[in-house]
Each structure stands twice: as structure tokens, then as C-alpha cells.
Short mmCIF file of C-alpha atoms and ligand atoms in Angstrom, two decimals:
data_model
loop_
_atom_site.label_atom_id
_atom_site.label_comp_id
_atom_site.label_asym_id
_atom_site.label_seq_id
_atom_site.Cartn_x
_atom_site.Cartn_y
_atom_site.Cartn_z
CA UNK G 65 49.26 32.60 56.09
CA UNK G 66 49.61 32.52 52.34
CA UNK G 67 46.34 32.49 50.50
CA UNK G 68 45.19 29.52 52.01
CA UNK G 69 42.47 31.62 53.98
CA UNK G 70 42.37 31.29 57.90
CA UNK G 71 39.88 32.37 60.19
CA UNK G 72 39.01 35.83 61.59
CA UNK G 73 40.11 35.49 65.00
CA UNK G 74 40.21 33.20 68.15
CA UNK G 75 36.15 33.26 68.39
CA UNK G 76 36.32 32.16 64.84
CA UNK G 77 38.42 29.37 65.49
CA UNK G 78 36.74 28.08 68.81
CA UNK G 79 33.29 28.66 66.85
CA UNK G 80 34.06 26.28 64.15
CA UNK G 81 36.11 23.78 66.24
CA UNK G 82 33.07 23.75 69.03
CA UNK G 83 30.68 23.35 65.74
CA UNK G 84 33.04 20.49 64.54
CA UNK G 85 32.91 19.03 67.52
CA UNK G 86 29.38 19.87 68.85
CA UNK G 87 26.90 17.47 66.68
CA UNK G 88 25.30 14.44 66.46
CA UNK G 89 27.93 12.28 68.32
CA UNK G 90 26.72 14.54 71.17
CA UNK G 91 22.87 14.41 70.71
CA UNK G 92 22.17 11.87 68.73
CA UNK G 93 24.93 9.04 69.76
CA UNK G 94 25.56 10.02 73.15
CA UNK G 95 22.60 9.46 74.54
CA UNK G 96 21.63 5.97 72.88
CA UNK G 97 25.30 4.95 73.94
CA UNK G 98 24.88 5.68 77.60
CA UNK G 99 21.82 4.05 77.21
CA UNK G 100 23.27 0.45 75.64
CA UNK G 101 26.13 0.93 77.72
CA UNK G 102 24.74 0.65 81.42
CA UNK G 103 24.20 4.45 81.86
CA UNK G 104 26.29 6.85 84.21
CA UNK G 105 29.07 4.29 84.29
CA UNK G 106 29.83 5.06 80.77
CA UNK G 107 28.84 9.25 81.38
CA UNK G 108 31.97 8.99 83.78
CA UNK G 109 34.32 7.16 81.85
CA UNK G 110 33.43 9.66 78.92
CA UNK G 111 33.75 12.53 80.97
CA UNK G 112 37.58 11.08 82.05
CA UNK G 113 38.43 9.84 78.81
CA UNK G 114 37.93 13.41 77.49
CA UNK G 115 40.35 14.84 80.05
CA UNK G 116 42.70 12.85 80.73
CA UNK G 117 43.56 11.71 76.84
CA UNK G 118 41.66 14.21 74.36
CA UNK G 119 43.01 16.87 75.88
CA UNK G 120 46.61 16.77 75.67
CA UNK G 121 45.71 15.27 71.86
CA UNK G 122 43.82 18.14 71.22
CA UNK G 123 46.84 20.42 72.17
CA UNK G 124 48.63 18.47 69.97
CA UNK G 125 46.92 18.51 66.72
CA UNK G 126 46.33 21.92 67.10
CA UNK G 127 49.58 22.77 67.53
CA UNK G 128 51.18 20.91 65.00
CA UNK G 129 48.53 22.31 62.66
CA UNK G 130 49.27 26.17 63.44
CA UNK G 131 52.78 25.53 63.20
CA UNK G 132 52.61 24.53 59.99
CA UNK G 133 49.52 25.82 58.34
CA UNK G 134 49.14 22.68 56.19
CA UNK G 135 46.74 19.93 56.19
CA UNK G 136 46.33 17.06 58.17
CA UNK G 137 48.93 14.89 55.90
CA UNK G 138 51.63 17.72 54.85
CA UNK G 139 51.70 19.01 58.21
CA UNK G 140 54.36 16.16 59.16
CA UNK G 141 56.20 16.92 56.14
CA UNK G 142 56.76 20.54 56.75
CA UNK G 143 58.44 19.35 60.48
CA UNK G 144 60.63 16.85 58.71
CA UNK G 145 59.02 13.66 59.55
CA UNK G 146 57.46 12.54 55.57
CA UNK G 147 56.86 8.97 57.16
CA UNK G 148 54.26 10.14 60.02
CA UNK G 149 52.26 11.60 57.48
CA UNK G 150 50.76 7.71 57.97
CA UNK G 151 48.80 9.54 60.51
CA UNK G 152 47.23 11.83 58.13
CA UNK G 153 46.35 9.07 55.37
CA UNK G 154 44.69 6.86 59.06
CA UNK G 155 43.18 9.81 59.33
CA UNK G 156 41.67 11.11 55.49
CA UNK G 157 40.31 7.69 55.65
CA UNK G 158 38.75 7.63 59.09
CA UNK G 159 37.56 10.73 58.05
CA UNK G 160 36.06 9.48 54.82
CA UNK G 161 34.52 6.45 56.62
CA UNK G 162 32.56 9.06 58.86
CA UNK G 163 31.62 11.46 56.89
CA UNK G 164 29.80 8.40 54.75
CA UNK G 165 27.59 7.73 57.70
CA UNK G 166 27.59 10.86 59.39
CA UNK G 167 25.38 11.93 56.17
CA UNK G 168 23.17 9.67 56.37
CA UNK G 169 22.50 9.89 59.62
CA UNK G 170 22.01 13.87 58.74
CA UNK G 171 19.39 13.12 56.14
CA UNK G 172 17.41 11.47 59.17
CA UNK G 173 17.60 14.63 61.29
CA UNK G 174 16.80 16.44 58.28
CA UNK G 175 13.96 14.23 57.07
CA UNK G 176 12.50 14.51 60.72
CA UNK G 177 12.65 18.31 60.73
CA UNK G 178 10.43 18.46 57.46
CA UNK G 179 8.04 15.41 59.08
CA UNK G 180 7.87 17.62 62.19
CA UNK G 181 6.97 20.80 60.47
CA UNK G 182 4.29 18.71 58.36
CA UNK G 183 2.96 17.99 62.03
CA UNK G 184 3.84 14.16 61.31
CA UNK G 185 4.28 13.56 65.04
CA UNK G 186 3.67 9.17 64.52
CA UNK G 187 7.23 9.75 62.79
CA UNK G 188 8.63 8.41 65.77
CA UNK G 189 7.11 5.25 65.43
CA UNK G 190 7.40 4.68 61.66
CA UNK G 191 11.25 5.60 62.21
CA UNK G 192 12.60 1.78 60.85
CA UNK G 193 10.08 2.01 57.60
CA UNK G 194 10.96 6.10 57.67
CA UNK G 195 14.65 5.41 57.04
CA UNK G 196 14.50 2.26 55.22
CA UNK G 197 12.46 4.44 52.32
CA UNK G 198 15.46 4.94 50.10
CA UNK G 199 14.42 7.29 47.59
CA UNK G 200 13.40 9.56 50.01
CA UNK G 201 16.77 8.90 52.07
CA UNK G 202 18.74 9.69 49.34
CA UNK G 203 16.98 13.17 48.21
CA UNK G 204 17.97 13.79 51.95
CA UNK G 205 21.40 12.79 52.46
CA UNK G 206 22.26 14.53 48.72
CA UNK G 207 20.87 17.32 50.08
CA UNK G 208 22.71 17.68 53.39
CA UNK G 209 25.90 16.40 51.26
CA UNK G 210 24.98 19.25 48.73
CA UNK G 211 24.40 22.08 51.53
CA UNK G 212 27.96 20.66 53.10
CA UNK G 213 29.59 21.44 49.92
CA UNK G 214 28.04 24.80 49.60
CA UNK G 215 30.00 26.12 53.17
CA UNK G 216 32.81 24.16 52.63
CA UNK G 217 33.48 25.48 49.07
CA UNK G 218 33.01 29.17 49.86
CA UNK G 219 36.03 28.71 52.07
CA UNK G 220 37.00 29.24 55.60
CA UNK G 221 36.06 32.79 57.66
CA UNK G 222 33.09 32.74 54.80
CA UNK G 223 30.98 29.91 55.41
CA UNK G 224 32.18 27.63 58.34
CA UNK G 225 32.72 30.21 60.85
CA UNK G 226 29.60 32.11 60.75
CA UNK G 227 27.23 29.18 60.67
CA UNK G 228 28.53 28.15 63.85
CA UNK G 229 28.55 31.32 65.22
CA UNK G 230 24.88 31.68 65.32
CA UNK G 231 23.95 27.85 65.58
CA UNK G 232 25.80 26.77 69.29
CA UNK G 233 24.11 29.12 71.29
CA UNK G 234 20.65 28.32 70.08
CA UNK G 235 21.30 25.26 69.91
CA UNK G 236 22.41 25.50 73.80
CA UNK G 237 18.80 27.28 74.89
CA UNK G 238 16.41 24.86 72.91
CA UNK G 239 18.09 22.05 74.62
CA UNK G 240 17.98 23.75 78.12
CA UNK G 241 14.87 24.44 77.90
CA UNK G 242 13.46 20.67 76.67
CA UNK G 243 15.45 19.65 79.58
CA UNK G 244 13.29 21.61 81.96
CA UNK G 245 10.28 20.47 80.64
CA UNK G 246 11.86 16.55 81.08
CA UNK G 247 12.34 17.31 84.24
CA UNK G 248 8.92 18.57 84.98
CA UNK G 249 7.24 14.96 84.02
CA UNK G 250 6.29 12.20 85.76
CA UNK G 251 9.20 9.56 86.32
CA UNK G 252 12.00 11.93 85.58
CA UNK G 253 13.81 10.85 88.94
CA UNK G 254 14.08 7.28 87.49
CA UNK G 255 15.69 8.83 84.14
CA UNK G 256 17.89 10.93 85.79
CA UNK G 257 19.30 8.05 88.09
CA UNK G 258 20.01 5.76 85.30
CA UNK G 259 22.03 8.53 83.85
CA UNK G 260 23.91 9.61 86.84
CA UNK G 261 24.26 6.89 89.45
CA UNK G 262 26.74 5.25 88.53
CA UNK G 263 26.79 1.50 89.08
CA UNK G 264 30.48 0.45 88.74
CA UNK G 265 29.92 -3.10 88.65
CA UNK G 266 28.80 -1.94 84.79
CA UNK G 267 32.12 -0.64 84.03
CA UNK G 268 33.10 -3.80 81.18
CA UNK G 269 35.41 -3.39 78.76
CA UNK G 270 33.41 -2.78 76.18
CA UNK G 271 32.32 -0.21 78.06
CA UNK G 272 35.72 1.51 78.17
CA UNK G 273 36.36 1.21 74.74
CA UNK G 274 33.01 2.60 73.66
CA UNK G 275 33.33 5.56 75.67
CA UNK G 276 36.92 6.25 74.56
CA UNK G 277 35.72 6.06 71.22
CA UNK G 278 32.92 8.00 71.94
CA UNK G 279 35.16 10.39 73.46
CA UNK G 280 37.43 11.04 70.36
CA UNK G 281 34.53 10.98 67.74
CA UNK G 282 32.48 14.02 70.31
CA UNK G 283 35.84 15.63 70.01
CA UNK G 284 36.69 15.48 66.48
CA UNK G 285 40.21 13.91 67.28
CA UNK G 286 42.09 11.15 65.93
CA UNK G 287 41.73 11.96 62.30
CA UNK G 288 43.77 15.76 61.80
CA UNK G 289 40.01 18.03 61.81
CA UNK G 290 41.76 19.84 64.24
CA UNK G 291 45.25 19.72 62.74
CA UNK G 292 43.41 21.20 59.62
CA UNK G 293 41.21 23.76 61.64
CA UNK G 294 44.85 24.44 63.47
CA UNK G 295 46.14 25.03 60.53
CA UNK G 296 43.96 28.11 59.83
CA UNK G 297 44.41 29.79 63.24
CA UNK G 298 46.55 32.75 64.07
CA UNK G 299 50.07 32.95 66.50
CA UNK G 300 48.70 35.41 68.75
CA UNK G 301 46.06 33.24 70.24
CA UNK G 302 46.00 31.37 73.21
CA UNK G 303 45.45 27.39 72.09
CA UNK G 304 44.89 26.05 75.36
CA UNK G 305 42.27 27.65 76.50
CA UNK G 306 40.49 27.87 73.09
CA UNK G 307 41.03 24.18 73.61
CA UNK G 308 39.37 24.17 76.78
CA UNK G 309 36.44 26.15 76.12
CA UNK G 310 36.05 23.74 73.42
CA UNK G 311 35.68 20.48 75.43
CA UNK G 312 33.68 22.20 77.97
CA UNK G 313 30.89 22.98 75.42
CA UNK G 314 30.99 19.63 73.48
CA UNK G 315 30.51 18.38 77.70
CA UNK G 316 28.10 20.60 77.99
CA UNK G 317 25.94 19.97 75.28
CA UNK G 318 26.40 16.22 75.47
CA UNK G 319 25.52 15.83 79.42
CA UNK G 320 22.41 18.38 78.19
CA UNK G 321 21.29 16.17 75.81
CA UNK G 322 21.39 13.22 78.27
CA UNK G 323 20.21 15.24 81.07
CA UNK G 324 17.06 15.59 78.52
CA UNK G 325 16.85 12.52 77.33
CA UNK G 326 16.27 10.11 80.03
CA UNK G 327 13.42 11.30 81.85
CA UNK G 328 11.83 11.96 78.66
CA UNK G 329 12.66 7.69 78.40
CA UNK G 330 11.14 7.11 82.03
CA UNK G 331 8.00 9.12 81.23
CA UNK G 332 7.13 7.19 77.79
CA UNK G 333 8.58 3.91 79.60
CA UNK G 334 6.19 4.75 82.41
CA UNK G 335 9.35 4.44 84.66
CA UNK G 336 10.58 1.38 83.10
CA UNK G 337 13.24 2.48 80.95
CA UNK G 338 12.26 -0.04 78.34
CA UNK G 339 13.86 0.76 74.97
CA UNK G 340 16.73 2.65 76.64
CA UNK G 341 19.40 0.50 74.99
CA UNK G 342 17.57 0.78 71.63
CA UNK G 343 20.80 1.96 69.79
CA UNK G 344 20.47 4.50 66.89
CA UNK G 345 16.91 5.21 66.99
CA UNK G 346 16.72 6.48 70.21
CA UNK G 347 16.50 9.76 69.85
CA UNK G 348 14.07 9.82 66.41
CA UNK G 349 11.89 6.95 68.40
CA UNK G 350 11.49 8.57 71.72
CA UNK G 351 11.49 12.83 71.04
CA UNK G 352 8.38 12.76 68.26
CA UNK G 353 6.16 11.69 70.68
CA UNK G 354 7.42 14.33 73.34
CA UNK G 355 6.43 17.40 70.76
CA UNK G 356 2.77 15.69 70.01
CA UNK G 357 2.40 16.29 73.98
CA UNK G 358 2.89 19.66 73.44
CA UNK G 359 -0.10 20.30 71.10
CA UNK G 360 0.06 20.84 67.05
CA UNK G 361 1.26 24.14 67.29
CA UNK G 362 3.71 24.54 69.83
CA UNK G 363 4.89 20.67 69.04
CA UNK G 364 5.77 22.37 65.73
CA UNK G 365 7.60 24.78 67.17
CA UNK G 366 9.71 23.10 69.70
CA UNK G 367 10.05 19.95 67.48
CA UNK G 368 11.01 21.54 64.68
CA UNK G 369 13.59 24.17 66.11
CA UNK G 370 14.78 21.18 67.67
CA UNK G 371 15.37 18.83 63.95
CA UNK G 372 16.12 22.26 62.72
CA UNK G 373 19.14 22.82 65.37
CA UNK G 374 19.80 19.06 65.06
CA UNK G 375 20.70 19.46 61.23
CA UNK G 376 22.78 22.90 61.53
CA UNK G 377 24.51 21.17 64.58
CA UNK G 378 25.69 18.15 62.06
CA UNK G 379 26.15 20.49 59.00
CA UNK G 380 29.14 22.41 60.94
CA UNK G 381 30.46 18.41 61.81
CA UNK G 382 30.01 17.47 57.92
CA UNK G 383 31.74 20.62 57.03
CA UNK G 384 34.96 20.02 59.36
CA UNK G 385 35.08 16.53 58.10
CA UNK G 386 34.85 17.59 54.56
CA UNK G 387 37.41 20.03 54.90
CA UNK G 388 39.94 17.67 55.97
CA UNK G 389 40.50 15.39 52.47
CA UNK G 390 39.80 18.83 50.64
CA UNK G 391 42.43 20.88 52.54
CA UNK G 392 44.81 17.51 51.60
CA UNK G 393 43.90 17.83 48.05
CA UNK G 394 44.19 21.28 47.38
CA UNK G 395 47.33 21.73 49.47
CA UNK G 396 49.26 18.49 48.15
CA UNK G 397 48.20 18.26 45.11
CA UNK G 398 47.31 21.81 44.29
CA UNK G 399 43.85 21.00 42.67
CA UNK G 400 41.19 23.53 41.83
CA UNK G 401 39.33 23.92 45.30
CA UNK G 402 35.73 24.29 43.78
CA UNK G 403 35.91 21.28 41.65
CA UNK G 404 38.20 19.54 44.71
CA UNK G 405 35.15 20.21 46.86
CA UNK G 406 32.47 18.80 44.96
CA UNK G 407 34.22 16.22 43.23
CA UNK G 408 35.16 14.90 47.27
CA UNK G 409 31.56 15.32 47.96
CA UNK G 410 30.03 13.57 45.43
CA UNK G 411 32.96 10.14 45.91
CA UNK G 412 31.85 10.55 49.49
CA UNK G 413 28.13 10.56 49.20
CA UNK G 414 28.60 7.09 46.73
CA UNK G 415 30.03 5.52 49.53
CA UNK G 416 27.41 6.17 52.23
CA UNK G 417 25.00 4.34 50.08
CA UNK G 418 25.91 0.89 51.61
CA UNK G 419 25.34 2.41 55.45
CA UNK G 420 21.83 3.81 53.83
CA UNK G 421 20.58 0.83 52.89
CA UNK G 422 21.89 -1.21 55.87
CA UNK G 423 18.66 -0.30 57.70
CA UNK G 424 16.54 -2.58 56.57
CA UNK G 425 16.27 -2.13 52.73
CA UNK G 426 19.36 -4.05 51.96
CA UNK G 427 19.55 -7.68 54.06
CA UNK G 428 22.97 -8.21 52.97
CA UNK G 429 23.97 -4.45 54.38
CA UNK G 430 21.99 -5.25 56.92
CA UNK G 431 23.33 -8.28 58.64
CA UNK G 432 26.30 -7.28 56.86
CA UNK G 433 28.99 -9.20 59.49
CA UNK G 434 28.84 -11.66 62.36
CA UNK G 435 31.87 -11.08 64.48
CA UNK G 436 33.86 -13.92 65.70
CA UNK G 437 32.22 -15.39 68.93
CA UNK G 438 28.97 -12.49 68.69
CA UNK G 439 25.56 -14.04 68.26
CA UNK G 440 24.08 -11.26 66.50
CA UNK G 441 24.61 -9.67 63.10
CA UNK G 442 26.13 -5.68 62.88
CA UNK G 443 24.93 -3.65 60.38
CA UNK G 444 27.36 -1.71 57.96
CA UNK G 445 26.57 1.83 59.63
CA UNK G 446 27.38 0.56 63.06
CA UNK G 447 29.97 -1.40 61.37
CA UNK G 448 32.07 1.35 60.27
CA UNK G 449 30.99 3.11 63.30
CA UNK G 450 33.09 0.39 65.29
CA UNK G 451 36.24 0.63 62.67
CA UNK G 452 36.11 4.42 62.19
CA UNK G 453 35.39 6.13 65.56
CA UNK G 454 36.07 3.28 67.96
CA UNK G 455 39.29 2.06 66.75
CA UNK G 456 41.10 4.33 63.91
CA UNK G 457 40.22 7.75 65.98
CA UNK G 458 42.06 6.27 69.04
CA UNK G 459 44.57 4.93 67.13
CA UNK G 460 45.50 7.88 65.53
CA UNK G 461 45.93 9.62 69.17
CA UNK G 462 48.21 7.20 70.14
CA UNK G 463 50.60 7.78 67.08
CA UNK G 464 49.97 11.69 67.21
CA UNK G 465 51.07 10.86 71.15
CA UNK G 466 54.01 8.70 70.06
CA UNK G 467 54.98 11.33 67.67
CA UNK G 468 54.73 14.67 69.39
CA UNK G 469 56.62 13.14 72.73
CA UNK G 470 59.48 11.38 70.97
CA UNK G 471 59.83 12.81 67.63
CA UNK G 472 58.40 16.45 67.03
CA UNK G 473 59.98 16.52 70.98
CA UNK G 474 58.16 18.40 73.58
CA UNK G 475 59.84 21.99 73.39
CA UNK G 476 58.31 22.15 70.37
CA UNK G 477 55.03 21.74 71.61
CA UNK G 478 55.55 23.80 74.28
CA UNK G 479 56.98 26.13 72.20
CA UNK G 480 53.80 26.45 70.15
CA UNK G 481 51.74 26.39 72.79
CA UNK G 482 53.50 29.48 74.35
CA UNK G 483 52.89 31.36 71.29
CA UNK G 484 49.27 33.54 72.44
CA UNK G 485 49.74 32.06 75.81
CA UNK G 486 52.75 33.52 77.76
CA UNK G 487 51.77 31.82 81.02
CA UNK G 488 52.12 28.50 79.83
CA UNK G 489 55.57 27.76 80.33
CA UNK G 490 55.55 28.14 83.61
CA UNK G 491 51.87 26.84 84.46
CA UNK G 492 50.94 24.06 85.89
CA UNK G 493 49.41 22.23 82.88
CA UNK G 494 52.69 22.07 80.94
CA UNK G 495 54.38 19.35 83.11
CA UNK G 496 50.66 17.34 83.09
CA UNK G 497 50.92 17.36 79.23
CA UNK G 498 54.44 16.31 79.20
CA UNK G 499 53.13 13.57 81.18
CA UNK G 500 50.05 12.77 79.34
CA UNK G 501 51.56 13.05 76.09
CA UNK G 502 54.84 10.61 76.94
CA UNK G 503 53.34 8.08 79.16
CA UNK G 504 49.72 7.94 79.72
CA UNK G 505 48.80 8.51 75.93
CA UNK G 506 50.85 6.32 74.08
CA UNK G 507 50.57 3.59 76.53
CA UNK G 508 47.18 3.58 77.43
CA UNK G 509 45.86 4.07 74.41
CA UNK G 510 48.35 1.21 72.57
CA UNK G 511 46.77 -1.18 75.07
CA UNK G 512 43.12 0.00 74.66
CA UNK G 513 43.78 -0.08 70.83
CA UNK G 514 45.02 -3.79 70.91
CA UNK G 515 42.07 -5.46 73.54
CA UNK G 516 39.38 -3.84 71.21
CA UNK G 517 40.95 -5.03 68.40
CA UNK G 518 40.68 -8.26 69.79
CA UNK G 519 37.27 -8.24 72.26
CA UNK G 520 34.86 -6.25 69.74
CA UNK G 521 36.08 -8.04 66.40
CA UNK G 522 37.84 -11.63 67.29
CA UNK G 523 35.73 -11.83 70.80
CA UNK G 524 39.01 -12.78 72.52
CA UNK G 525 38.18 -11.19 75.65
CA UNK G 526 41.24 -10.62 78.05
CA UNK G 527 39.78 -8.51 80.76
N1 LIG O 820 32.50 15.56 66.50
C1 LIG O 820 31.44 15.27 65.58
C2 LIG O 820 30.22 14.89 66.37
O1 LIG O 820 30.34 14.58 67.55
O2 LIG O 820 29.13 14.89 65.84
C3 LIG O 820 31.83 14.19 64.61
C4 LIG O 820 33.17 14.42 63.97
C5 LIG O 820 33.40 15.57 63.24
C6 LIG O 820 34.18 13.48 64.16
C7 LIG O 820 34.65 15.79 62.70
C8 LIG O 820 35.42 13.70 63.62
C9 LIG O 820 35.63 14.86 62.90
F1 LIG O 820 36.80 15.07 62.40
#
């Protein structure tokens, strides 16, 4: 694997993927987009959306990744196909685009963890003036973008993997055990049957196309993290079920966090579920209030592990999404890694700014753009939420889709997916991939891609 570093072994791999994966999309956006999105109708289209087209995708990227061991743009080089490296440029800049919100939205989790440990429990309702303070936003989000350069720049096995290592399991128990206590208040029956009745006559479009999005931002897919991460994984192990385990815990932690969140809505709602479809505050607005019931001390505790976990669960996303322009950089263009790293960081932090201040502290950020026919204004951090995750990260599955079925061909994928995994050319999955990968991908995903395009951003609505 040349000296470009790789990781330990398949834990390692499956660690850091899982930690890529496993991080605010699933705590912090999932719930507040089940909750402006009509509840379990969108937990099941999620839940399918994750199946049926991020995992074949996810095969994918991490195949073509091992097979090549380079980053996200070379990779297509290296199989002869210079012209789909496209895919990998869609996807530096989708991953640019995220990471310049994705740290912001850190420094909140951050900022809350040192509120909570200061026993600042009426955080929850100062949370628009909290994050409108930009000074104090931006000693946080430098210092989350500083602590993301740290891992990322002492390399693969060293820093990524063993953060993650440590962080998913705890991270796993403290949100178990909140969820117990939800469940032990008053109204939690109301919470829990907004999240998991589904009421199909709330399945909309929009819907659909949040949840797909949704679904390939949880997952890290779209954008070559996983091609990178692929790249860095050994021949002897098994990539499906790595794969597998992988979507399973980002599920589980995601249907955890909801299963936590909204009976902890019903009880502060009283049962009402008001403020359920408050958007990107949800979480900071409603949980605060949760530790004060605990008492000082114990709210401490709980409330802090819980920021705590929060920010170690993002700081193994940031890292992955670092890693992916880095890998490009230092690969392609052979550039000192150190200097790569914090040289990445530092252009990428500059660009969050605008998504900082689009919270209230800038007007022009934020009401930054009125889409055709919408009556309301979108701020630049959702903005770039709706370009980056809910339309570039399924549009680059659809062209990884296009390109592994017609071009790469299938035997090679099922070639590299029988490497570690003896079984898999004759097991059942294979023929479901083919399938998936051929049909289902490319031309579900083309037609998703193209009534977005045109519902969210022209409001031309044709379903
Ligand atoms: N999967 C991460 C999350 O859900 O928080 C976000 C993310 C990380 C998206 C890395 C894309 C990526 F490449």
C-alpha cells in the first residue's frame, strides 16, 4: 500500500467509516428533519432509501477505492476512465461545501458542552442569541476546525481510527440510556407515535427527496469519503459486511436519537408537539432543559457527556470530510501533507463564515435567497445544506451507479468484492447489486435528481 498509510485492520476501517458516518446528520439533523418532515413517514423512507440505494453505492465506492488505493479523484484514473474523475471534483466540492457548515454547526455542540458544564441550563432558550454571538462562534468553530486538523494531520491508523474506536460505543450507551429516561415521562406515547406511525398521506415529494438526501449525507456517500477511506483498507477483508455493519450502526444511532427525542418533545410540549418542526435548533432548544430536570449535578453529568459525545461524534465526520480534498492533494499533486492539511483547513474554515453569520447576525446571510415560487427566505447554512447533501450527494450516486454498471463493468466489482469475501460470488446479494447498481440506481436516482432540481429550487412541482 505504498507509504500512503492504511488502517490497521477491518475494525479499523469499520471504526472510522461508522465514525464518518455516525454524527450530527444522525443526532442533530435527523431528528429536526423527521420532525419538519411529517414524522415516521420520512423515518421509513430513510430507512428504504438507505437500503435499497446507499447500499449498493456504498459497495461501490468502497470498492473502487481499495482497488486502487487513491483518492476520491485519481481513483478513476488508475481504472482508465480520466473523464469520471468529474465525480471526484462533484465530490471535493460537495465535500468542501459540508465541511463549511458541518463546523459550524460543531462549534454549537461544542459551545453547548462548555455552557452545560458551566451549569448554563437556560442555554436552550438563548440558543438564536447563543449562536448569533460571533466572536464567540468563531473561537468555537476554529477550534473544532483546529482539533480536526490535529487527527487528520497525524495520519490514518494514528489519529482517525482510534478516536472512533472509543467514541461509538459510548456514544451508543449515553444515548440508550436518555432514551429510557424519555420514555419514562409523561406524554412519551404521543412522541413516540409521531415518530413511528406512519401517516402515508405525508409522504410529498419533498419528503422523498429530503430523506434521500438525508440518507446519503448519514451515510457519508455521494462525495468519495468512502472511496478515500476504501482506499486505505486491506484485500483480505470482507467489504460487504464491513459495509453492513456500517449502515446498521449509523440506523441505529439515528432511530436512537429519534427514539429519544420525541417524547422528550411531547413532555416539554405537554403532549402537543409544538416546536417539533423547528428545524436546526431542535435539538440545542429542546435537550438543555431535559438535563436542568435532572438537578445541577447529575444535569452536568448527563448533559455534558452528552455535548461531549455530540462533539467527538462530529470530530470523526469533520475528519473523514477533511481527509477527502487532503488525500486529493497530497496524492495528485504530491504536496507536503502537514502544510496540505492545515493550509485545507484554514481555506475551509474562511468559507463557513457566511453559514456562521446566516443565523441572525448577518440579514443578508440570513434571508440570503427566496426560491422561485417559496414564500419564505432560506438561510445560507440550510442553503448549502439543500445544494450539498440534498442534491450533489445523490447526484454523485447516480454517476458512481452509471459508472460502475456500464463502464468499470460489474465483474469488476464483483471481483473486488470477492476479494476477503469468498462467498460472495455465489450469494444471494450479488445478483441484487447487479440489479441495484444497473437499473434501480441510475434511474431512480436521475429522476429524483431532476424533480428536486426543479420542485425545491424553481418550485415547478411535477408530482
Ligand atoms: N455522515 C456525516 C453525518 O451524518 O454527520 C456527515 C458526512 C461526513 C457527510 C462525511 C459526508 C461525508 F463525506
Amino acid at each position: 500500500m505504498s507509504n500512503r498509510g492504511g488502517f490497521s485492520d477491518r475494525l479499523g476501517f469499520v471504526a472510522a467509516a461508522a465514525g464518518s458516518a455516525i454524527g450530527l446528520g444522525s443526532i442533530w439533523k435527523f431528528p429536526f428533519e423527521v420532525g419538519s418532515n411529517g414524522g415516521a413517514a420520512f423515518v421509513l423512507v430513510y430507512v428504504l432509501c438507505c437500503f435499497v440505494f446507499c447500499f449498493p453505492i456504498m459497495l461501490a465506492e468502497v470498492a473502487i477505492g481499495r482497488k486502487t488505493h487513491k483518492n476520491a479523484v485519481g481513483a478513476f484514473g488508475v481504472l482508465g476512465f480520466k473523464q469520471w474523475s468529474i465525480i471526484g471534483k462533484l465530490g471535493l466540492v460537495s465535500g468542501v461545501l459540508i465541511l463549511s457548515f458541518y463546523n459550524v454547526v460543531s462549534g454549537w455542540a461544542f459551545g453547548f458542552f462548555i455552557e452545560i458544564m458551566r451549569g448554563n441550563f437556560g442555554i436552550g432558550k438563548e440558543f438564536s442569541t447563543f449562536i448569533s454571538d460571533i466572536p464567540l462562534m468563531t473561537t468555537y468553530s476554529a477550534l473544532f476546525m483546529v482539533m480536526t486538523a490535529f487527527i487528520v494531520a497525524r495520519g490514518i491508523s494514528g489519529g482517525i481510527e482510534k478516536a472512533t474506536k472509543i467514541m461509538i460505543p459510548a456514544l451508543f450507551v449515553i444515548l440508550i440510556g436518555l432514551m429510557l429516561y424519555a420514555f419514562s415521562l409523561d406524554h412519551a406515547l404521543t412522541g413516540l407515535k409521531f415518530y413511528l406511525v406512519p401517516d402515508f398521506s405525508k409522504i410529498t415529494f419533498k419528503v422523498i427527496y429530503s430523506a434521500l438526501g438525508q440518507a446519503f449525507f448519514s451515510l457519508s456517500l455521494g462525495m468519495g469519503a468512502l472511496i478515500t477511506y476504501g482506499s486505505y483498507f486491506s484485500r483480505d477483508n470482507n467489504i460487504v459486511s464491513s459495509s453492513v455493519i456500517i449502515i446498521a450502526a449509523t440506523i441505529s444511532i439515528a432511530f436512537i436519537a429519534g427514539l429519544m427525542m420525541f417524547p422528550f418533545v411531547a413532555y416539554i410540549s405537554q403532549g402537543t408537539m409544538q416546536g417539533v418542526g423547528s428545524g436546526p435548533g431542535l435539538i440545542f432548544t429542546v435537550l438543555p432543559g431535559v438535563f436542568e430536570s435532572f438537578g445541577t449535578t447529575l444535569g452536568i453529568i448527563v448533559g455534558g457527556s452528552f455535548f461531549l459525545l455530540l462533539s467527538f461524534a462530529a470530530l470523526t465526520s469533520t475528519v473523514s470530510l477533511l481527509e477527502v480534498p487532503v488525500a486529493y492533494l497530497v496524492d495528485e499533486y504530491k504536496w507536503d501533507r502537514q502544510k496540505t492539511v492545515w493550509g485545507v483547513a484554514l481555506f475551509i474554515f474562511l468559507i463557513g463564515i457566511p453559514s456562521m453569520l446566516s443565523s441572525g447576525a448577518s440579514p443578508f446571510f440570513t434571508e440570503f435567497i427566496t426560491y422561485l415560487g417559496a414564500t419564505k427566505a432560506t438561510d445560507f447554512l440550510t442553503f448549502v445544506q439543500h445544494i450539498a447533501n440534498d442534491t450533489f450527494l445523490p447526484l454523485g450516486g447516480f454517476m458512481i451507479s452509471i459508472f460502475t454498471a456500464y463502464y468499470w463493468k460489474k465483474e469488476n466489482l464483483d471481483a473486488e468484492l470477492t476479494a476477503g469475501n469468498e462467498g460472495y460470488a455465489n450469494s444471494w446479494v450479488r445478483p441484487l447489486v447487479h440489479i441495484a447498481v444497473s437499473f434501480v440506481c441510475p434511474i431512480i436516482l436521475g429522476i429524483i435528481f431532476v424533480l428536486t432540481v426543479l420542485d425545491r429550487f424553481f418550485g415547478i412541482a411535477l408530482v
